[in-house]
XYZ file of C-alpha atoms in Angstrom:
567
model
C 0.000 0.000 0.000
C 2.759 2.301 -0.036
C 3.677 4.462 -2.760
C 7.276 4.859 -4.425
C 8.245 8.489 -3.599
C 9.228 11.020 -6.978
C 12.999 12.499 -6.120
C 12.502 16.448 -6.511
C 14.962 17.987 -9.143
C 18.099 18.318 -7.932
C 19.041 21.907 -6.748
C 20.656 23.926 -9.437
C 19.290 21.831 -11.923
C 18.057 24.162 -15.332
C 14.935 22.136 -15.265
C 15.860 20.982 -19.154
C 14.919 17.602 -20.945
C 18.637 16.410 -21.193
C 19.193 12.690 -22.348
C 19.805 10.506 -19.173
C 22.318 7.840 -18.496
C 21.941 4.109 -17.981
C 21.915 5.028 -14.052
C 18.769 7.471 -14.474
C 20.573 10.799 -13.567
C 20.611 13.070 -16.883
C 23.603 14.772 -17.975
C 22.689 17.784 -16.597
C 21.611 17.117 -12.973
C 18.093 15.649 -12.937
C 17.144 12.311 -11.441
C 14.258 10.634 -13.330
C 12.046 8.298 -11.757
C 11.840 7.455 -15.627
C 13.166 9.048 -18.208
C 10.319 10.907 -19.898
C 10.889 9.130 -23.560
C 10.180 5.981 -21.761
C 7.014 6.832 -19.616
C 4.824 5.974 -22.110
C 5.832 3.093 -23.511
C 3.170 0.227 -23.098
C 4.723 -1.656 -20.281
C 5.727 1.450 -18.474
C 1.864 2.768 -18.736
C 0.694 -0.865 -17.841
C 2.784 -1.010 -14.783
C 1.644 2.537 -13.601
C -1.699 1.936 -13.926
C -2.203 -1.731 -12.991
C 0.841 -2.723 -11.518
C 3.291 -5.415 -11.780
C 0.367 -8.638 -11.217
C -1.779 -7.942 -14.226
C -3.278 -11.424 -14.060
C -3.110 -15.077 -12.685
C -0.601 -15.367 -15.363
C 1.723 -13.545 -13.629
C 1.999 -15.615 -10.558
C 4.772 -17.677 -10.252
C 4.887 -20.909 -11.818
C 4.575 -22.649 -8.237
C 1.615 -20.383 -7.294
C -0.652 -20.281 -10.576
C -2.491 -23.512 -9.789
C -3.188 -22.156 -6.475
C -5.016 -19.117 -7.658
C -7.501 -21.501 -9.056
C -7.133 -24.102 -6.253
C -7.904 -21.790 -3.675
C -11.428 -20.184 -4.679
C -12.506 -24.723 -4.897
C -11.443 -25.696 -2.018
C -12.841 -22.830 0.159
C -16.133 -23.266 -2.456
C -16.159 -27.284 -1.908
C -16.367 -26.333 2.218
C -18.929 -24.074 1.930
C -20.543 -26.819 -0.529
C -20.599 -29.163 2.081
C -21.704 -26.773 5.125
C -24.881 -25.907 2.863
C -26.119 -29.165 0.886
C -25.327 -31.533 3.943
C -29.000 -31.823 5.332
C -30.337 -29.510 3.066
C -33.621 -31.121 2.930
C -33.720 -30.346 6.783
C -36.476 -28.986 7.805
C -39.024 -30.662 5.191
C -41.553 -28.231 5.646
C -41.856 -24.560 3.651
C -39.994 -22.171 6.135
C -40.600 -18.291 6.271
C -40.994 -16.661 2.988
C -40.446 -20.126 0.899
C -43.868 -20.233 1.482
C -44.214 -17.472 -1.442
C -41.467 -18.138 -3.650
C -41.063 -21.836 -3.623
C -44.549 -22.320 -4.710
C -44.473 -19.186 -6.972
C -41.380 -21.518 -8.602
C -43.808 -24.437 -8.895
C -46.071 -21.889 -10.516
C -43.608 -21.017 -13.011
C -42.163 -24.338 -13.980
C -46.065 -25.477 -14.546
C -47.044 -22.108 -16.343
C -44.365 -19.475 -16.818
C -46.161 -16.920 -14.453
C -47.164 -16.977 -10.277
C -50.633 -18.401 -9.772
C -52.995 -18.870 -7.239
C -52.856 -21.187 -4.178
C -55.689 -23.022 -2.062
C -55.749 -22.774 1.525
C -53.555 -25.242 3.510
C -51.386 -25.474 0.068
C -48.517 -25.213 2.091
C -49.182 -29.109 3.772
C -50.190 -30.063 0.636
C -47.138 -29.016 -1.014
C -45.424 -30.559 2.181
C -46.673 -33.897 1.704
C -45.191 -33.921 -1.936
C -48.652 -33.150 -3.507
C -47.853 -29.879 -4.960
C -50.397 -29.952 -7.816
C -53.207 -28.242 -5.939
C -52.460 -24.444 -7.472
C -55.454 -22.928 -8.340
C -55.989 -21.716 -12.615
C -56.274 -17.774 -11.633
C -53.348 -15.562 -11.395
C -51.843 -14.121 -8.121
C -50.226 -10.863 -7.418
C -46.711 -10.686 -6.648
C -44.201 -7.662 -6.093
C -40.887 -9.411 -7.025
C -39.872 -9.851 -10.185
C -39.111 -13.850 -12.172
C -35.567 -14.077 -12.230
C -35.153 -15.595 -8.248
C -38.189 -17.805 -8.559
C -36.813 -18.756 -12.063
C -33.831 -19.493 -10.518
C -35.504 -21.773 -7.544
C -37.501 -23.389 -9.998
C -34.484 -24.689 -11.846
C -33.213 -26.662 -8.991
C -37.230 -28.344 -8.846
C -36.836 -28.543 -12.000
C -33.489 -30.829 -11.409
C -34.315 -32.580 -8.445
C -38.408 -32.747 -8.203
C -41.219 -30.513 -6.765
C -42.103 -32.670 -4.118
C -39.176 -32.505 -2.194
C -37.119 -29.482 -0.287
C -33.464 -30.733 -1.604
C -35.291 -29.489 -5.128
C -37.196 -26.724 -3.772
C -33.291 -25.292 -1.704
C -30.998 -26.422 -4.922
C -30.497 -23.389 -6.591
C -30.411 -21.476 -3.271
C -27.344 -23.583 -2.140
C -25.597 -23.945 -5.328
C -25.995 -19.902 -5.915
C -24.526 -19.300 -1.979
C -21.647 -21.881 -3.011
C -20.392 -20.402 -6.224
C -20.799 -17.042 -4.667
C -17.728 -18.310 -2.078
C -15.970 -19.254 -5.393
C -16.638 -15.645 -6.702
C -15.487 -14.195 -3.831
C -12.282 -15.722 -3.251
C -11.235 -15.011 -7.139
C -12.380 -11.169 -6.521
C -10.516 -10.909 -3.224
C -7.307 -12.475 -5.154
C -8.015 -9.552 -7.819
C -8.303 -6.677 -5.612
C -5.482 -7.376 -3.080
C -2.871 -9.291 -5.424
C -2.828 -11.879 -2.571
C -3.621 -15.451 -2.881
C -3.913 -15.869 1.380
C -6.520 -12.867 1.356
C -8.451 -14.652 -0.966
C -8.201 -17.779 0.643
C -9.407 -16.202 3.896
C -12.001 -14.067 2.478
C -13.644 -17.010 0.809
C -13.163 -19.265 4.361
C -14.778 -16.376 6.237
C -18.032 -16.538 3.762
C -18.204 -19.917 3.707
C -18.378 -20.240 7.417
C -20.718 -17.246 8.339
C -23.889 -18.360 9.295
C -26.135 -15.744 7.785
C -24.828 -16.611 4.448
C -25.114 -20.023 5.639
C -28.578 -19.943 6.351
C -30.039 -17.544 3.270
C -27.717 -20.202 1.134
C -29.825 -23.020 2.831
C -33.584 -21.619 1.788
C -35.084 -20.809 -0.749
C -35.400 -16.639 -0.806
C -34.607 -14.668 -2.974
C -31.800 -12.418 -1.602
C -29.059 -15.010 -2.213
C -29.746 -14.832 -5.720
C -29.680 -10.495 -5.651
C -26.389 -11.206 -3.915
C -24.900 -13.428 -6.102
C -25.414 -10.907 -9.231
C -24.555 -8.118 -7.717
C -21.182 -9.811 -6.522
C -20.611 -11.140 -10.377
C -21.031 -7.876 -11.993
C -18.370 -6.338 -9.090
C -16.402 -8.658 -10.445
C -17.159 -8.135 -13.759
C -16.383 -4.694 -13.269
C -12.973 -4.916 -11.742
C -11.767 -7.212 -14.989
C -13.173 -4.305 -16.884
C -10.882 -1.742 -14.837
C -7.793 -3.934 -15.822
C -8.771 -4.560 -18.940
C -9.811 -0.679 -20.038
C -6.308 0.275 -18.338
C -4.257 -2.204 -20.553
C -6.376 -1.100 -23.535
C -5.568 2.543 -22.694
C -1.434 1.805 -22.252
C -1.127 0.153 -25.381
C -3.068 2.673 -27.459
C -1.556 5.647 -25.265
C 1.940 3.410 -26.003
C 1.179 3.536 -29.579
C 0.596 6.569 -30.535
C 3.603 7.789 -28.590
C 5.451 5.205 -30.180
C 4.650 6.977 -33.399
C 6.001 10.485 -32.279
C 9.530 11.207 -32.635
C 10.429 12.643 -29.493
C 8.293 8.848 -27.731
C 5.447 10.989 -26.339
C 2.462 11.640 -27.803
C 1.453 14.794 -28.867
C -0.307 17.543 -26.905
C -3.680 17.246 -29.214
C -3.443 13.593 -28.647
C -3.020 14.044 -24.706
C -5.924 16.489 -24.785
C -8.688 13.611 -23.791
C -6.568 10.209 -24.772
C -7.687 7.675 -26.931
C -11.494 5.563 -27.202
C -10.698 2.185 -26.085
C -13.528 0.377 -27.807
C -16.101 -1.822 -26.671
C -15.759 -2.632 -23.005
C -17.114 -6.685 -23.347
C -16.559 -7.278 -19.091
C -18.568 -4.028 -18.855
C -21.368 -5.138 -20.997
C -21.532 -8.447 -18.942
C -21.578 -6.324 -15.770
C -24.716 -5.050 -16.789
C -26.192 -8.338 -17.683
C -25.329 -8.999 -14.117
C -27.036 -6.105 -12.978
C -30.128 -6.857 -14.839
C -30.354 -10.236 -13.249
C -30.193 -8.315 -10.454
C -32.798 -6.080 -10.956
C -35.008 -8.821 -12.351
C -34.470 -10.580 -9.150
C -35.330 -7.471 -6.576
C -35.429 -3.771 -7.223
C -33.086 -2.773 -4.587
C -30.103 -3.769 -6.996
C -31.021 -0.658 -8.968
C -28.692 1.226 -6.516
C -26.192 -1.321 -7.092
C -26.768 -0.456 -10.545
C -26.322 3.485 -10.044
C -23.395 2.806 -7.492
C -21.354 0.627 -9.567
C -22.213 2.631 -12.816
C -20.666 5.895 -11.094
C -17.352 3.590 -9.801
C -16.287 2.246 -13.156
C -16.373 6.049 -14.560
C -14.483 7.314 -11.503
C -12.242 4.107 -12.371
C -11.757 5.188 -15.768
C -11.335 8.898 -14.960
C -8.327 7.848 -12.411
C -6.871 5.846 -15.296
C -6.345 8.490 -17.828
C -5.497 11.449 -15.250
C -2.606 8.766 -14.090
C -1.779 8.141 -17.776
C -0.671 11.867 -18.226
C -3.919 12.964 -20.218
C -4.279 16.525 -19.660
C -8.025 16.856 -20.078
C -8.600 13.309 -17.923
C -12.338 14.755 -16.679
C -13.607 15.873 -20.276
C -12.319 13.346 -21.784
C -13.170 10.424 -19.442
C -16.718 11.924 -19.555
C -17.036 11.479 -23.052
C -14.922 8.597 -24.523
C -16.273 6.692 -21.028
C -18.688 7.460 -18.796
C -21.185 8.079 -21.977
C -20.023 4.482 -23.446
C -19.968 3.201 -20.199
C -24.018 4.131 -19.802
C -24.557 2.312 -22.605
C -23.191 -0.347 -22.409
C -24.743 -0.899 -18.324
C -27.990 0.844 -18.278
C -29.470 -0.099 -21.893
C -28.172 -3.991 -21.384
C -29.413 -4.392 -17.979
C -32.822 -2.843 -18.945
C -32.844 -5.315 -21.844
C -32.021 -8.313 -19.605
C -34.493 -7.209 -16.841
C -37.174 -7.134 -19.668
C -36.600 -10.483 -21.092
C -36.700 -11.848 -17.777
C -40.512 -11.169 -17.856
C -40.550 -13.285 -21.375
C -43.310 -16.203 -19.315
C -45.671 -13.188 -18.552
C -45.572 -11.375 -21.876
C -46.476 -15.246 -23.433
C -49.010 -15.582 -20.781
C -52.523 -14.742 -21.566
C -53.944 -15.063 -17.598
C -51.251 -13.541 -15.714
C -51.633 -10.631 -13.280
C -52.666 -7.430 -14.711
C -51.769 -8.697 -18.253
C -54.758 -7.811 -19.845
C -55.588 -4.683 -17.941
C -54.522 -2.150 -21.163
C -57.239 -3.204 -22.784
C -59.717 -2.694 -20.697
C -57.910 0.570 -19.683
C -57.420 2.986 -22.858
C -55.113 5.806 -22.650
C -54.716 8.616 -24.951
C -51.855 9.827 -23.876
C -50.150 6.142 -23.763
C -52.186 4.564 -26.285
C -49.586 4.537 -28.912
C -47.158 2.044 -26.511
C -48.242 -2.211 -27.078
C -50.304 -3.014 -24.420
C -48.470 -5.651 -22.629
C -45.870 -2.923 -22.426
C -48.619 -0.326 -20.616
C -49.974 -3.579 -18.941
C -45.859 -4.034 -17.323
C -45.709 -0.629 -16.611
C -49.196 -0.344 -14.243
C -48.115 -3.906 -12.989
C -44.754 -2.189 -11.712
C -46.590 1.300 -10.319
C -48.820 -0.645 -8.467
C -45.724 -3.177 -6.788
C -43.950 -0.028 -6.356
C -46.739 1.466 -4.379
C -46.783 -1.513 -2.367
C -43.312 -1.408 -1.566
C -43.754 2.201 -0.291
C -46.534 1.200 1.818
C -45.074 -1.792 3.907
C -45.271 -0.519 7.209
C -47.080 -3.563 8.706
C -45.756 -4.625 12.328
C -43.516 -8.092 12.410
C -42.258 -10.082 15.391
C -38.826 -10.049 13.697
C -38.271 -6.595 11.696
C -34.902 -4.763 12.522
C -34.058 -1.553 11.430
C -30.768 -0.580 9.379
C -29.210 0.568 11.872
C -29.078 -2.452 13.858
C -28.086 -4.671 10.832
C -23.895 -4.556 11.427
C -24.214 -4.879 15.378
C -26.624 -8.131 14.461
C -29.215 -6.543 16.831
C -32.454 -8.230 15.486
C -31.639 -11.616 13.327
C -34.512 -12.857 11.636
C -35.965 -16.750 12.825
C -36.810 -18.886 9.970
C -38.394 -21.627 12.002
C -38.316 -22.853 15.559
C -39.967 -26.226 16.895
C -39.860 -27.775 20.133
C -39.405 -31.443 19.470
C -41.232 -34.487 21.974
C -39.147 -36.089 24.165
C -37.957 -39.207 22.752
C -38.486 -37.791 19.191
C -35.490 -38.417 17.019
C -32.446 -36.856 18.524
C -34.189 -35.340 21.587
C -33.188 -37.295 24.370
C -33.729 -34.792 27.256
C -37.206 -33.106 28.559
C -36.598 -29.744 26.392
C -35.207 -29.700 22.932
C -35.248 -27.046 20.224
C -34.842 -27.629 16.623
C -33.931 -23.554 15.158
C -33.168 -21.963 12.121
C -31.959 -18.417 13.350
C -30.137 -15.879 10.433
C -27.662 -14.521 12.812
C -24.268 -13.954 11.371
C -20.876 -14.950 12.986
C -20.262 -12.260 15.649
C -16.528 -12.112 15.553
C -16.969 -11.820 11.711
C -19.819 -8.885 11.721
C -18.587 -7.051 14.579
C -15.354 -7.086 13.364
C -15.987 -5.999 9.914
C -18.593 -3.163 11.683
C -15.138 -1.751 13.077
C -13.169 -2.412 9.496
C -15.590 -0.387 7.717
C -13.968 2.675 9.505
C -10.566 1.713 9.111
C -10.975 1.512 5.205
C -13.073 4.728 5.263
C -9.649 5.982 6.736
C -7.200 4.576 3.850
C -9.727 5.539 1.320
C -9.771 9.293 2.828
C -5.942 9.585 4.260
C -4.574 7.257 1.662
C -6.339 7.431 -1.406
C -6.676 3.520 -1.797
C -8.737 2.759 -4.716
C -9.324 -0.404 -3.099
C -10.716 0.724 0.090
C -13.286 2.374 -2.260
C -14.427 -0.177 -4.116
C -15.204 -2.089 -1.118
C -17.188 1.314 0.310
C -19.135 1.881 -2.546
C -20.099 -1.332 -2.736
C -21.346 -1.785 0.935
C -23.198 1.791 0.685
C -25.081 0.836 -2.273
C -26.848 -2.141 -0.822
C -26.635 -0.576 2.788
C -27.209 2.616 3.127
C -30.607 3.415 0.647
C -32.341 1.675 3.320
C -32.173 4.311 5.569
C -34.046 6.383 3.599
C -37.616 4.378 4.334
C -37.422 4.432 8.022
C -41.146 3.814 8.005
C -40.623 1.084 5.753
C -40.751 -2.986 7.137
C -37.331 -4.291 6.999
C -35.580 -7.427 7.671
C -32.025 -8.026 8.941
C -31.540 -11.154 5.959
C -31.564 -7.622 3.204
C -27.953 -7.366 4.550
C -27.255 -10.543 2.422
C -26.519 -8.291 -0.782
C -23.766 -6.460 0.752
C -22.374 -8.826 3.225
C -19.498 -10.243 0.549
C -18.073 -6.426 1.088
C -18.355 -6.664 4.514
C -16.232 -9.803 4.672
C -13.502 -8.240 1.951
C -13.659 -5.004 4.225
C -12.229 -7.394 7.060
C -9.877 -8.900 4.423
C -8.157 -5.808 3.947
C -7.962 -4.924 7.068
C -6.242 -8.282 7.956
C -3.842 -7.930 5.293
C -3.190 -4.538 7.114
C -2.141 -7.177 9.838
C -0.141 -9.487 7.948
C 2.480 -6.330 6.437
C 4.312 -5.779 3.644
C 7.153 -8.009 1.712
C 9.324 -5.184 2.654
C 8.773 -5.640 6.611
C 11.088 -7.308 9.245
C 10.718 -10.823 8.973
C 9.688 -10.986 12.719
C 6.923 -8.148 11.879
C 5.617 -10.626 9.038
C 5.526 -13.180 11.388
C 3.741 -11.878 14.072
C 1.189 -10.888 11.447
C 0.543 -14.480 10.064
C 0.160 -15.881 13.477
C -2.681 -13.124 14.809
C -4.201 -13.557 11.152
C -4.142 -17.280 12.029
C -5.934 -16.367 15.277
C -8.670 -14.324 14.156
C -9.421 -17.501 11.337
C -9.292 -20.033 13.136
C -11.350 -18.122 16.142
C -13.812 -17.535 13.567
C -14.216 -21.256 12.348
C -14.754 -22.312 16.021
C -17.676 -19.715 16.590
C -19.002 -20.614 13.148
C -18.904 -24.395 14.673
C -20.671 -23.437 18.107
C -23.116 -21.503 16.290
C -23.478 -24.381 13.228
C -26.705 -26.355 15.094
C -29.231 -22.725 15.552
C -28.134 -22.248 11.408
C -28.564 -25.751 10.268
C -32.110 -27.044 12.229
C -30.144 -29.907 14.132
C -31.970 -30.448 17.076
C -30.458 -29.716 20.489
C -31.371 -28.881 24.288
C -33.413 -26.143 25.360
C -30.564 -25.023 27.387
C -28.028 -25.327 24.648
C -30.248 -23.095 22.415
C -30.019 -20.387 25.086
C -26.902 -20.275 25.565
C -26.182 -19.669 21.758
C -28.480 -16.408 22.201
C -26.201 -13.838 22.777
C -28.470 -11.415 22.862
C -32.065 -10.926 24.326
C -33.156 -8.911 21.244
C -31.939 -12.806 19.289
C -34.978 -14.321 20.851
């Protein structure tokens, strides 16, 4: 994280261009960090602005199969953690009582329909067939329940290993994810190796990976198009050296030319950035709060770009970042994402029964008349779920406001049963079989107190890492402070929480030092980094029965409640 300090120009110095010798000082008195003619070659622009790892590739021999090796096996644990027992309970808990049937609705007729009462034993029992022929109103959109529905689709309807599937195969590749994005943004296979550990074990990741909601699946898109959008930063800053390199190349003196440094050069079409916004419109077709993930990450890849070319020597870096990106970089996010989100709704446009989809017609507009009307059908379909979501206010047993997210100050209970004595695995008088969201304490409370410490390096420092991370934690965190009145849940926190555990990341790496420390500092680092991990699997495995359903004592149950407010 430190920066190699510029020698000033040597006093006396006439401040001249002379030619400089094979030691770097010029023949008249000046010390060049580089010699000018060779600051903007393509290597030297690619090492300023990426640095000297520009991919796996430049690992070292013995460390390139790790880079891959590392995001599996921290994937194939958190595998294991969340399809071991994952039919456990066998009854519809908390809101898979919407979007587990909805999935059933879709696989059986491309759009949500109707459900008896007492559809929830039915569909229990394995007898999910009892939907009802009229349509029902729903205020998420398809691409969560589409995504549930592939996993019934897989394994069967009548059982919840199909129903959870594509929840716990989504919450294990997102590990994967994470562990190659953590690699990325530090340059350090061991932080990615402990930032994909530290999801895997957390047990509110753990337990949204385990049912079948849909915030796992908003999380999982939002985290690929972060990632998506940090190849895109490499791979706009390599376009920019060599076409910066070339056209200095081309100029006698090996600089380019003022008129050519006014705003740099277009670097073509930005293919990670287009898949970012795919992403992003899975996201958005999955819940609406990604659109902030969508504005949030649309503004950091500009300010990414606008960085690039100011550190590239372009003169007019704001202008000309503006127009040659930030315009490009709207279209190719906002446009494809909107596309993508529309699609999405392709088994409701086919439909000729679902919600609202005939309601143009019986509705005429002249002022909208002119627009299809399955497209003026959509749009009242969305005003009205938007007016919905302004309106939850309803009292809940388990809502927690935003504030109390981090500090895990109101965890959300999926299910809770009090098994019979002599029922299996209740031995004693009291048992309690739980499924409780809470996250790992030393994990969230920790990366509560990181968040400040990276606010600090971003501020003081100017890390573009410490950022990222920020940007990305206040676009899924902090828009929910603006409906206070609103009914919220703590399991929201899902979408940000990968940036929560990469904010801890860096601040371990903080702990472990630099290459250039005493080898006793180093040392000392690894060992308390060692601590904190393995401290953190051991709470993870104390916590592991209130995540997972097993069924335990009473007494044991309590004494996993931390809190009072956990009850």
């Amino acid at each position: 994280m430190t920066q190699t300090p510029a020698r000033p120009v040597e006093t006396g110095s006439t401040g001249s261009a002379a030619p400089a010798t094979s030691t770097g000082r010029s023949l008249e008195g000046h010390r060049w960090v580089s010699r000018p003619a060779d600051a903007f070659t393509p290597d030297a622009l690619k090492s300023r602005l990426i640095g000297s790892i520009q991919s796996w590739r430049d690992y070292p021999p013995s460390l390139r199969l790790w880079f891959w090796l590392i995001p599996v096996i921290t994937a194939a644990l958190g595998g294991v953690l969340r399809f071991v027992r994952l039919d456990t309970p066998r009854s519809l808990v908390f809101d898979e009582t919407y979007y587990v049937k909805d999935a059933y609705s879709f696989l059986v007729s491309g759009y949500e329909r109707a459900w008896p009462d007492k559809a929830n034993d039915a569909f229990a029992a394995g007898n999910p067939g009892v939907l009802l022929a009229a349509p029902e109103y729903v205020v998420h959109p398809p691409v969560g329940k589409w995504m549930i529905a592939g996993g019934m689709w897989l394994f069967g309807s009548d059982n919840p290993f199909g129903w959870r599937f594509g929840a716990a195969l989504t919450g294990t590749l997102s590990i994967f994810l994470l562990a190659l994005i953590a690699q990325k943004l530090f340059r350090s296979l061991t932080l990615g190796a402990v930032a994909g550990l530290l999801l895997a074990v957390d047990g509110h990741h753990l337990v949204m990976s385990r049912t079948s909601l849909l915030d796992i699946f908003l999380m999982f898109w939002v985290l690929a198009a972060f990632g998506a959008l940090l190849m895109d930063r490499d791979d706009g800053r390599r376009r920019l050296a060599v076409r910066l390199g070339r056209q200095a190349a081309a100029s006698p003196d090996g600089r380019p030319g003022l008129l050519r440094l006014a705003s740099g050069p277009w670097l073509g079409i930005r293919w990670w950035r287009l898949a970012a916004g795919v992403c992003l419109g899975l996201a958005v077709g999955t819940k609406w709060s990604a659109l902030f993930f969508l504005a949030g990450f649309g503004l950091l890849t500009v300010f990414w770009d606008l960085s690039a070319r100011r550190i590239a020597g372009i003169h007019g870096w704001i202008s000309g970042g503006i127009l040659k990106d930030g315009i490009p970089a709207f279209l190719s996010i906002v446009p494809v994402a909107a596309l993508v989100y529309a699609a999405s709704w392709t088994g409701w446009f086919r439909s000729t029964n679902a919600y609202f989809r005939n309601w143009a017609e019986t509705v005429p507009s002249a002022e909208w008349g002119w627009l299809p009307n399955a497209v003026r059908s959509l749009a009242h379909y969305h005003l009205e779920a938007y007016k919905f979501h302004q309106g939850l206010s309803s009292e809940h047993p388990y809502e927690a406001s935003a504030w109390s997210w981090l500090v895990l100050g109101r965890p959300t209970s999926f299910f809770y049963e009090s098994p019979k004595p002599g029922s299996p695995g209740c031995d004693t008088a009291s048992c309690t079989t739980a499924i409780l969201s809470v996250g790992n304490p030393l994990l969230w409370w920790g990366a509560a107190v990181c968040l400040g410490v990276l606010l600090f390096w971003w501020a003081g420092r100017r890390d573009w890492r410490a950022g990222a991370v920020l940007a990305a934690v206040a676009a899924g965190y902090l828009p929910w402070f603006l409906y206070p009145e609103r009914t919220m849940f703590f399991f929201y926190a899902v979408s940000f929480e990968p940036y929560l555990v990469l904010a801890l990341a860096y601040c371990l790496g903080l702990v472990l030092g630099q290459r250039s420390d005493p080898l006793w500092r180093r040392r000392s680092g690894l060992y308390l980094v060692a601590l904190f991990v393995v401290t953190a699997v051991i709470v993870s495995a104390f916590f592991y029965p209130v995540w997972t359903a097993e069924t335990i004592t009473y007494q044991d149950w309590r004494f996993r409640m931390w809190m009072p407010s956990w009850i």
